PDB file of C-alpha atoms in Angstrom:
ATOM      1  CA  LYS A   1     122.522 -14.115 112.145  1.00  0.00           C
ATOM      2  CA  GLN A   2     123.994 -13.063 109.145  1.00  0.00           C
ATOM      3  CA  GLU A   3     125.643  -9.871 109.111  1.00  0.00           C
ATOM      4  CA  VAL A   4     126.708  -8.004 105.805  1.00  0.00           C
ATOM      5  CA  THR A   5     129.258  -5.286 105.011  1.00  0.00           C
ATOM      6  CA  GLN A   6     130.213  -3.125 102.659  1.00  0.00           C
ATOM      7  CA  ILE A   7     133.733  -1.205 102.266  1.00  0.00           C
ATOM      8  CA  PRO A   8     134.200   1.823 100.914  1.00  0.00           C
ATOM      9  CA  ALA A   9     131.027   3.637 102.166  1.00  0.00           C
ATOM     10  CA  ALA A  10     131.614   5.736  99.196  1.00  0.00           C
ATOM     11  CA  LEU A  11     133.719   6.238  96.219  1.00  0.00           C
ATOM     12  CA  SER A  12     134.364   8.967  94.007  1.00  0.00           C
ATOM     13  CA  VAL A  13     136.515   8.214  90.539  1.00  0.00           C
ATOM     14  CA  PRO A  14     137.282   9.828  87.413  1.00  0.00           C
ATOM     15  CA  GLU A  15     135.323   8.828  83.841  1.00  0.00           C
ATOM     16  CA  GLY A  16     136.608   6.091  82.660  1.00  0.00           C
ATOM     17  CA  GLU A  17     138.438   4.275  85.621  1.00  0.00           C
ATOM     18  CA  ASN A  18     137.573   1.231  86.686  1.00  0.00           C
ATOM     19  CA  LEU A  19     135.265   0.587  90.176  1.00  0.00           C
ATOM     20  CA  VAL A  20     135.820  -1.990  92.425  1.00  0.00           C
ATOM     21  CA  LEU A  21     133.201  -2.797  95.224  1.00  0.00           C
ATOM     22  CA  ASN A  22     133.407  -5.303  98.467  1.00  0.00           C
ATOM     23  CA  CYS A  23     130.984  -7.119  99.840  1.00  0.00           C
ATOM     24  CA  SER A  24     131.451  -9.249 102.879  1.00  0.00           C
ATOM     25  CA  PHE A  25     128.743 -11.541 104.859  1.00  0.00           C
ATOM     26  CA  THR A  26     129.561 -13.784 107.943  1.00  0.00           C
ATOM     27  CA  ASP A  27     127.579 -16.918 107.157  1.00  0.00           C
ATOM     28  CA  SER A  28     128.969 -18.438 104.155  1.00  0.00           C
ATOM     29  CA  ALA A  29     125.644 -21.077 104.073  1.00  0.00           C
ATOM     30  CA  ILE A  30     124.057 -19.040 101.471  1.00  0.00           C
ATOM     31  CA  TYR A  31     121.766 -19.982  98.301  1.00  0.00           C
ATOM     32  CA  ASN A  32     122.800 -16.893  96.183  1.00  0.00           C
ATOM     33  CA  LEU A  33     124.314 -13.434  96.691  1.00  0.00           C
ATOM     34  CA  GLN A  34     122.338 -10.183  94.736  1.00  0.00           C
ATOM     35  CA  TRP A  35     123.950  -7.010  93.733  1.00  0.00           C
ATOM     36  CA  PHE A  36     121.200  -3.641  93.345  1.00  0.00           C
ATOM     37  CA  ARG A  37     121.395  -0.345  92.386  1.00  0.00           C
ATOM     38  CA  GLN A  38     119.827   2.713  93.865  1.00  0.00           C
ATOM     39  CA  ASP A  39     119.525   6.122  92.311  1.00  0.00           C
ATOM     40  CA  PRO A  40     118.497   8.602  94.827  1.00  0.00           C
ATOM     41  CA  GLY A  41     114.895   8.623  95.860  1.00  0.00           C
ATOM     42  CA  LYS A  42     114.566   5.451  93.960  1.00  0.00           C
ATOM     43  CA  GLY A  43     114.016   1.738  94.408  1.00  0.00           C
ATOM     44  CA  LEU A  44     116.445  -1.010  93.935  1.00  0.00           C
ATOM     45  CA  THR A  45     117.428  -2.270  90.279  1.00  0.00           C
ATOM     46  CA  SER A  46     118.741  -5.559  90.051  1.00  0.00           C
ATOM     47  CA  LEU A  47     121.942  -5.939  88.877  1.00  0.00           C
ATOM     48  CA  LEU A  48     123.652  -9.593  88.986  1.00  0.00           C
ATOM     49  CA  LEU A  49     122.887 -12.720  91.187  1.00  0.00           C
ATOM     50  CA  ILE A  50     125.147 -14.883  91.782  1.00  0.00           C
ATOM     51  CA  GLN A  51     124.204 -18.559  92.342  1.00  0.00           C
ATOM     52  CA  SER A  52     126.391 -20.249  95.327  1.00  0.00           C
ATOM     53  CA  SER A  53     127.418 -23.107  92.867  1.00  0.00           C
ATOM     54  CA  GLN A  54     129.066 -19.908  90.523  1.00  0.00           C
ATOM     55  CA  ARG A  55     132.329 -17.961  91.033  1.00  0.00           C
ATOM     56  CA  GLU A  56     131.619 -15.200  88.494  1.00  0.00           C
ATOM     57  CA  GLN A  57     128.345 -13.657  87.014  1.00  0.00           C
ATOM     58  CA  THR A  58     128.642 -11.006  84.310  1.00  0.00           C
ATOM     59  CA  SER A  59     126.554  -8.710  82.564  1.00  0.00           C
ATOM     60  CA  GLY A  60     127.966  -6.011  80.060  1.00  0.00           C
ATOM     61  CA  ARG A  61     130.945  -3.819  81.856  1.00  0.00           C
ATOM     62  CA  LEU A  62     129.426  -5.448  84.749  1.00  0.00           C
ATOM     63  CA  ASN A  63     131.349  -8.382  86.836  1.00  0.00           C
ATOM     64  CA  ALA A  64     130.717  -9.907  90.039  1.00  0.00           C
ATOM     65  CA  SER A  65     132.737 -12.630  91.994  1.00  0.00           C
ATOM     66  CA  LEU A  66     131.609 -14.694  95.054  1.00  0.00           C
ATOM     67  CA  ASP A  67     134.291 -16.714  97.257  1.00  0.00           C
ATOM     68  CA  LYS A  68     131.869 -18.422  99.392  1.00  0.00           C
ATOM     69  CA  SER A  69     134.534 -20.008 102.186  1.00  0.00           C
ATOM     70  CA  SER A  70     135.679 -16.179 102.680  1.00  0.00           C
ATOM     71  CA  GLY A  71     132.523 -14.804 102.593  1.00  0.00           C
ATOM     72  CA  ARG A  72     133.160 -12.134 100.227  1.00  0.00           C
ATOM     73  CA  SER A  73     132.054 -10.651  97.123  1.00  0.00           C
ATOM     74  CA  THR A  74     133.294  -8.266  94.403  1.00  0.00           C
ATOM     75  CA  LEU A  75     131.553  -6.129  91.893  1.00  0.00           C
ATOM     76  CA  TYR A  76     133.679  -4.750  89.000  1.00  0.00           C
ATOM     77  CA  ILE A  77     132.378  -1.851  86.934  1.00  0.00           C
ATOM     78  CA  ALA A  78     134.699  -1.167  83.551  1.00  0.00           C
ATOM     79  CA  ALA A  79     135.721   2.064  82.056  1.00  0.00           C
ATOM     80  CA  SER A  80     132.899   3.919  84.596  1.00  0.00           C
ATOM     81  CA  GLN A  81     130.526   6.741  83.065  1.00  0.00           C
ATOM     82  CA  PRO A  82     129.183   9.564  85.079  1.00  0.00           C
ATOM     83  CA  GLY A  83     125.719   7.354  85.001  1.00  0.00           C
ATOM     84  CA  ASP A  84     127.477   4.807  86.964  1.00  0.00           C
ATOM     85  CA  SER A  85     127.070   7.161  89.751  1.00  0.00           C
ATOM     86  CA  ALA A  86     124.359   5.618  92.436  1.00  0.00           C
ATOM     87  CA  THR A  87     124.773   3.123  95.554  1.00  0.00           C
ATOM     88  CA  TYR A  88     125.017   0.106  95.354  1.00  0.00           C
ATOM     89  CA  LEU A  89     123.875  -2.597  97.494  1.00  0.00           C
ATOM     90  CA  CYS A  90     124.906  -6.427  98.037  1.00  0.00           C
ATOM     91  CA  ALA A  91     122.345  -8.617  99.715  1.00  0.00           C
ATOM     92  CA  VAL A  92     122.686 -12.168 100.904  1.00  0.00           C
ATOM     93  CA  PRO A  93     119.278 -14.410 101.489  1.00  0.00           C
ATOM     94  CA  ASN A  94     118.673 -15.735 105.337  1.00  0.00           C
ATOM     95  CA  ASP A  95     116.043 -18.194 104.634  1.00  0.00           C
ATOM     96  CA  TYR A  96     113.807 -16.203 102.594  1.00  0.00           C
ATOM     97  CA  LYS A  97     114.861 -12.954 104.280  1.00  0.00           C
ATOM     98  CA  LEU A  98     117.351 -10.625 102.284  1.00  0.00           C
ATOM     99  CA  SER A  99     120.207  -9.426 104.812  1.00  0.00           C
ATOM    100  CA  PHE A 100     122.122  -6.119 102.878  1.00  0.00           C
ATOM    101  CA  GLY A 101     124.961  -4.173 103.593  1.00  0.00           C
ATOM    102  CA  ALA A 102     124.582  -0.434 103.719  1.00  0.00           C
ATOM    103  CA  GLY A 103     125.574   0.003 100.254  1.00  0.00           C
ATOM    104  CA  THR A 104     128.768   2.048  98.776  1.00  0.00           C
ATOM    105  CA  THR A 105     127.839   5.605  97.172  1.00  0.00           C
ATOM    106  CA  VAL A 106     130.013   6.067  93.903  1.00  0.00           C
ATOM    107  CA  THR A 107     130.099   9.242  92.390  1.00  0.00           C
ATOM    108  CA  VAL A 108     132.169   9.440  88.925  1.00  0.00           C
ATOM    109  CA  ARG A 109     133.174  12.782  87.834  1.00  0.00           C
ATOM    110  CA  ALA A 110     132.792  13.508  83.999  1.00  0.00           C
TER     111      ALA A 110
ATOM    112  CA  GLY B   1     104.862  -8.154  81.966  1.00  0.00           C
ATOM    113  CA  ALA B   2     104.459  -5.356  84.759  1.00  0.00           C
ATOM    114  CA  GLY B   3     106.911  -5.334  87.457  1.00  0.00           C
ATOM    115  CA  VAL B   4     106.342  -4.678  91.133  1.00  0.00           C
ATOM    116  CA  SER B   5     104.379  -1.568  92.077  1.00  0.00           C
ATOM    117  CA  GLN B   6     103.733   0.716  95.024  1.00  0.00           C
ATOM    118  CA  THR B   7     101.374   3.293  95.882  1.00  0.00           C
ATOM    119  CA  PRO B   8     101.675   5.949  96.670  1.00  0.00           C
ATOM    120  CA  SER B   9     105.371   7.002  95.227  1.00  0.00           C
ATOM    121  CA  ASN B  10     105.622  10.005  98.213  1.00  0.00           C
ATOM    122  CA  LYS B  11     103.263  10.697 101.132  1.00  0.00           C
ATOM    123  CA  VAL B  12     103.607  12.767 103.607  1.00  0.00           C
ATOM    124  CA  THR B  13     101.629  13.049 106.948  1.00  0.00           C
ATOM    125  CA  GLU B  14     101.520  14.100 110.494  1.00  0.00           C
ATOM    126  CA  LYS B  15     102.081  12.934 113.618  1.00  0.00           C
ATOM    127  CA  GLY B  16      99.800  10.795 114.874  1.00  0.00           C
ATOM    128  CA  LYS B  17      97.841  10.175 111.822  1.00  0.00           C
ATOM    129  CA  TYR B  18      97.140   6.560 110.254  1.00  0.00           C
ATOM    130  CA  VAL B  19      98.501   5.756 106.646  1.00  0.00           C
ATOM    131  CA  GLU B  20      97.985   3.029 104.337  1.00  0.00           C
ATOM    132  CA  LEU B  21     100.719   1.712 101.532  1.00  0.00           C
ATOM    133  CA  ARG B  22      99.990  -0.530  98.842  1.00  0.00           C
ATOM    134  CA  CYS B  23     101.886  -3.249  96.735  1.00  0.00           C
ATOM    135  CA  ASP B  24     100.898  -5.115  93.991  1.00  0.00           C
ATOM    136  CA  PRO B  25     103.169  -7.906  93.155  1.00  0.00           C
ATOM    137  CA  ILE B  26     104.154  -9.509  90.184  1.00  0.00           C
ATOM    138  CA  SER B  27     101.142 -11.369  88.875  1.00  0.00           C
ATOM    139  CA  GLY B  28     101.809 -15.442  89.965  1.00  0.00           C
ATOM    140  CA  HIS B  29     104.565 -14.736  92.488  1.00  0.00           C
ATOM    141  CA  THR B  30     103.403 -16.393  95.880  1.00  0.00           C
ATOM    142  CA  ALA B  31     105.819 -14.585  98.495  1.00  0.00           C
ATOM    143  CA  LEU B  32     105.838 -10.723  98.765  1.00  0.00           C
ATOM    144  CA  TYR B  33     107.864  -8.821 101.321  1.00  0.00           C
ATOM    145  CA  TRP B  34     108.089  -5.587 102.836  1.00  0.00           C
ATOM    146  CA  TYR B  35     111.526  -3.878 103.863  1.00  0.00           C
ATOM    147  CA  ARG B  36     111.901  -0.373 105.346  1.00  0.00           C
ATOM    148  CA  GLN B  37     115.335   2.022 104.541  1.00  0.00           C
ATOM    149  CA  SER B  38     116.034   4.527 106.586  1.00  0.00           C
ATOM    150  CA  LEU B  39     118.460   7.189 105.321  1.00  0.00           C
ATOM    151  CA  GLY B  40     122.314   6.142 104.700  1.00  0.00           C
ATOM    152  CA  GLN B  41     121.109   2.407 105.574  1.00  0.00           C
ATOM    153  CA  GLY B  42     120.254  -1.255 103.757  1.00  0.00           C
ATOM    154  CA  PRO B  43     116.758  -1.998 103.949  1.00  0.00           C
ATOM    155  CA  GLU B  44     115.785  -4.363 106.618  1.00  0.00           C
ATOM    156  CA  PHE B  45     113.041  -7.046 106.280  1.00  0.00           C
ATOM    157  CA  LEU B  46     109.506  -6.242 108.075  1.00  0.00           C
ATOM    158  CA  ILE B  47     107.318  -8.936 107.004  1.00  0.00           C
ATOM    159  CA  TYR B  48     106.703 -11.903 104.546  1.00  0.00           C
ATOM    160  CA  PHE B  49     103.932 -13.211 103.551  1.00  0.00           C
ATOM    161  CA  GLN B  50     103.244 -16.661 101.432  1.00  0.00           C
ATOM    162  CA  GLY B  51     100.181 -16.503  99.998  1.00  0.00           C
ATOM    163  CA  THR B  52      97.435 -14.773 102.238  1.00  0.00           C
ATOM    164  CA  GLY B  53      99.398 -15.185 105.873  1.00  0.00           C
ATOM    165  CA  ALA B  54     102.033 -13.667 107.153  1.00  0.00           C
ATOM    166  CA  ALA B  55     104.535 -16.115 107.427  1.00  0.00           C
ATOM    167  CA  ASP B  56     106.812 -14.154 109.734  1.00  0.00           C
ATOM    168  CA  ASP B  57     106.236 -10.582 110.902  1.00  0.00           C
ATOM    169  CA  SER B  58     109.465 -10.506 113.085  1.00  0.00           C
ATOM    170  CA  GLY B  59     110.829  -7.736 111.536  1.00  0.00           C
ATOM    171  CA  LEU B  60     107.589  -5.179 112.444  1.00  0.00           C
ATOM    172  CA  PRO B  61     109.058  -2.743 114.776  1.00  0.00           C
ATOM    173  CA  ASN B  62     106.216  -2.232 116.965  1.00  0.00           C
ATOM    174  CA  ASP B  63     102.247  -2.787 117.165  1.00  0.00           C
ATOM    175  CA  ARG B  64     101.376  -0.088 115.418  1.00  0.00           C
ATOM    176  CA  PHE B  65     102.583  -1.531 112.147  1.00  0.00           C
ATOM    177  CA  PHE B  66     100.439  -4.345 110.439  1.00  0.00           C
ATOM    178  CA  ALA B  67     100.199  -5.978 107.095  1.00  0.00           C
ATOM    179  CA  VAL B  68      97.689  -7.945 105.376  1.00  0.00           C
ATOM    180  CA  ARG B  69      97.274  -9.792 102.081  1.00  0.00           C
ATOM    181  CA  PRO B  70      93.658 -11.072 101.813  1.00  0.00           C
ATOM    182  CA  GLU B  71      93.539 -12.469  98.607  1.00  0.00           C
ATOM    183  CA  GLY B  72      97.203 -13.529  97.990  1.00  0.00           C
ATOM    184  CA  SER B  73      98.246 -10.748  95.616  1.00  0.00           C
ATOM    185  CA  VAL B  74      98.000  -6.930  96.496  1.00  0.00           C
ATOM    186  CA  SER B  75      99.728  -6.293 100.037  1.00  0.00           C
ATOM    187  CA  THR B  76      99.174  -3.497 102.272  1.00  0.00           C
ATOM    188  CA  LEU B  77     101.452  -2.137 105.179  1.00  0.00           C
ATOM    189  CA  LYS B  78      99.138   0.231 107.755  1.00  0.00           C
ATOM    190  CA  ILE B  79     100.871   1.999 109.864  1.00  0.00           C
ATOM    191  CA  GLN B  80      98.585   3.564 113.306  1.00  0.00           C
ATOM    192  CA  ARG B  81      99.684   6.794 115.040  1.00  0.00           C
ATOM    193  CA  THR B  82     102.845   7.848 112.989  1.00  0.00           C
ATOM    194  CA  GLU B  83     105.929   9.110 114.530  1.00  0.00           C
ATOM    195  CA  ARG B  84     108.415  10.837 112.881  1.00  0.00           C
ATOM    196  CA  GLY B  85     111.231   7.973 113.656  1.00  0.00           C
ATOM    197  CA  ASP B  86     108.542   6.144 110.922  1.00  0.00           C
ATOM    198  CA  SER B  87     110.230   8.256 107.983  1.00  0.00           C
ATOM    199  CA  ALA B  88     112.032   5.898 105.733  1.00  0.00           C
ATOM    200  CA  VAL B  89     111.086   4.518 102.207  1.00  0.00           C
ATOM    201  CA  TYR B  90     108.872   1.625 102.378  1.00  0.00           C
ATOM    202  CA  LEU B  91     109.988  -0.987 100.002  1.00  0.00           C
ATOM    203  CA  CYS B  92     108.464  -3.892  98.501  1.00  0.00           C
ATOM    204  CA  ALA B  93     109.743  -7.327  97.159  1.00  0.00           C
ATOM    205  CA  SER B  94     108.102 -10.349  95.584  1.00  0.00           C
ATOM    206  CA  SER B  95     109.028 -13.498  94.425  1.00  0.00           C
ATOM    207  CA  LEU B  96     107.959 -16.732  92.542  1.00  0.00           C
ATOM    208  CA  LEU B  97     108.230 -19.202  95.393  1.00  0.00           C
ATOM    209  CA  ALA B  98     109.643 -18.430  98.756  1.00  0.00           C
ATOM    210  CA  GLY B  99     112.852 -19.473  99.891  1.00  0.00           C
ATOM    211  CA  GLY B 100     116.144 -17.708  99.723  1.00  0.00           C
ATOM    212  CA  ILE B 101     117.110 -19.589  96.479  1.00  0.00           C
ATOM    213  CA  ASN B 102     114.102 -17.306  95.141  1.00  0.00           C
ATOM    214  CA  GLU B 103     115.144 -14.178  93.244  1.00  0.00           C
ATOM    215  CA  GLN B 104     113.033 -10.958  95.227  1.00  0.00           C
ATOM    216  CA  PHE B 105     111.837  -8.232  92.345  1.00  0.00           C
ATOM    217  CA  PHE B 106     111.799  -4.920  94.096  1.00  0.00           C
ATOM    218  CA  GLY B 107     109.199  -2.180  93.729  1.00  0.00           C
ATOM    219  CA  PRO B 108     110.087   1.689  93.511  1.00  0.00           C
ATOM    220  CA  GLY B 109     109.540   1.981  97.128  1.00  0.00           C
ATOM    221  CA  THR B 110     106.814   4.730  98.903  1.00  0.00           C
ATOM    222  CA  ARG B 111     108.841   7.531 100.490  1.00  0.00           C
ATOM    223  CA  LEU B 112     106.993   8.216 103.945  1.00  0.00           C
ATOM    224  CA  THR B 113     107.844  11.074 105.411  1.00  0.00           C
ATOM    225  CA  VAL B 114     106.331  11.944 109.305  1.00  0.00           C
ATOM    226  CA  LEU B 115     105.998  15.878 110.236  1.00  0.00           C
TER     227      LEU B 115
END
């Protein structure tokens, strides 16, 4: 069974600092890995999807890396802003089901 | 085009009542998924439809939970005799085809509160 872990559970940084969010998974036989953002009381917004053949995926200030062999992915958010405050979740497919981590809750202080 | 939509956005009910939660997937998506997210946790898989049939309902917690997708589009998650422990956010997702290679797109969720 795929287990997904996200560390740390919470993170507080001053505005402008770069964010580094970690995701680890136990079964490296994955098709892809997806990062989501969730605002309080809201649904999931897809940020980035990295295919298993890729090592990195970038979108604006966001960059996600994937190391399948070590079972790790890292989401980097450059020059953080208060609007980046949210919970960030990673997920990997287990056949068709997504297995999620519990998320990292980020607070960016103005 | 429109994304996945879910109604209602919030539902408050009393213990023992019956509730229905609706999901409208992205048009043309054949696969539909239901997940449940408890406070402070990641979403957990409930059930998956390929077309009209439930291909995998192994995540449903007990027989009070049931879901249908009669015409292969809209799906309804039904919960009988609700309990306080059913309080959670219920998320629906759809993908063009089934299988882990296909990206799942999520709706805004229904927040269910059982008093």
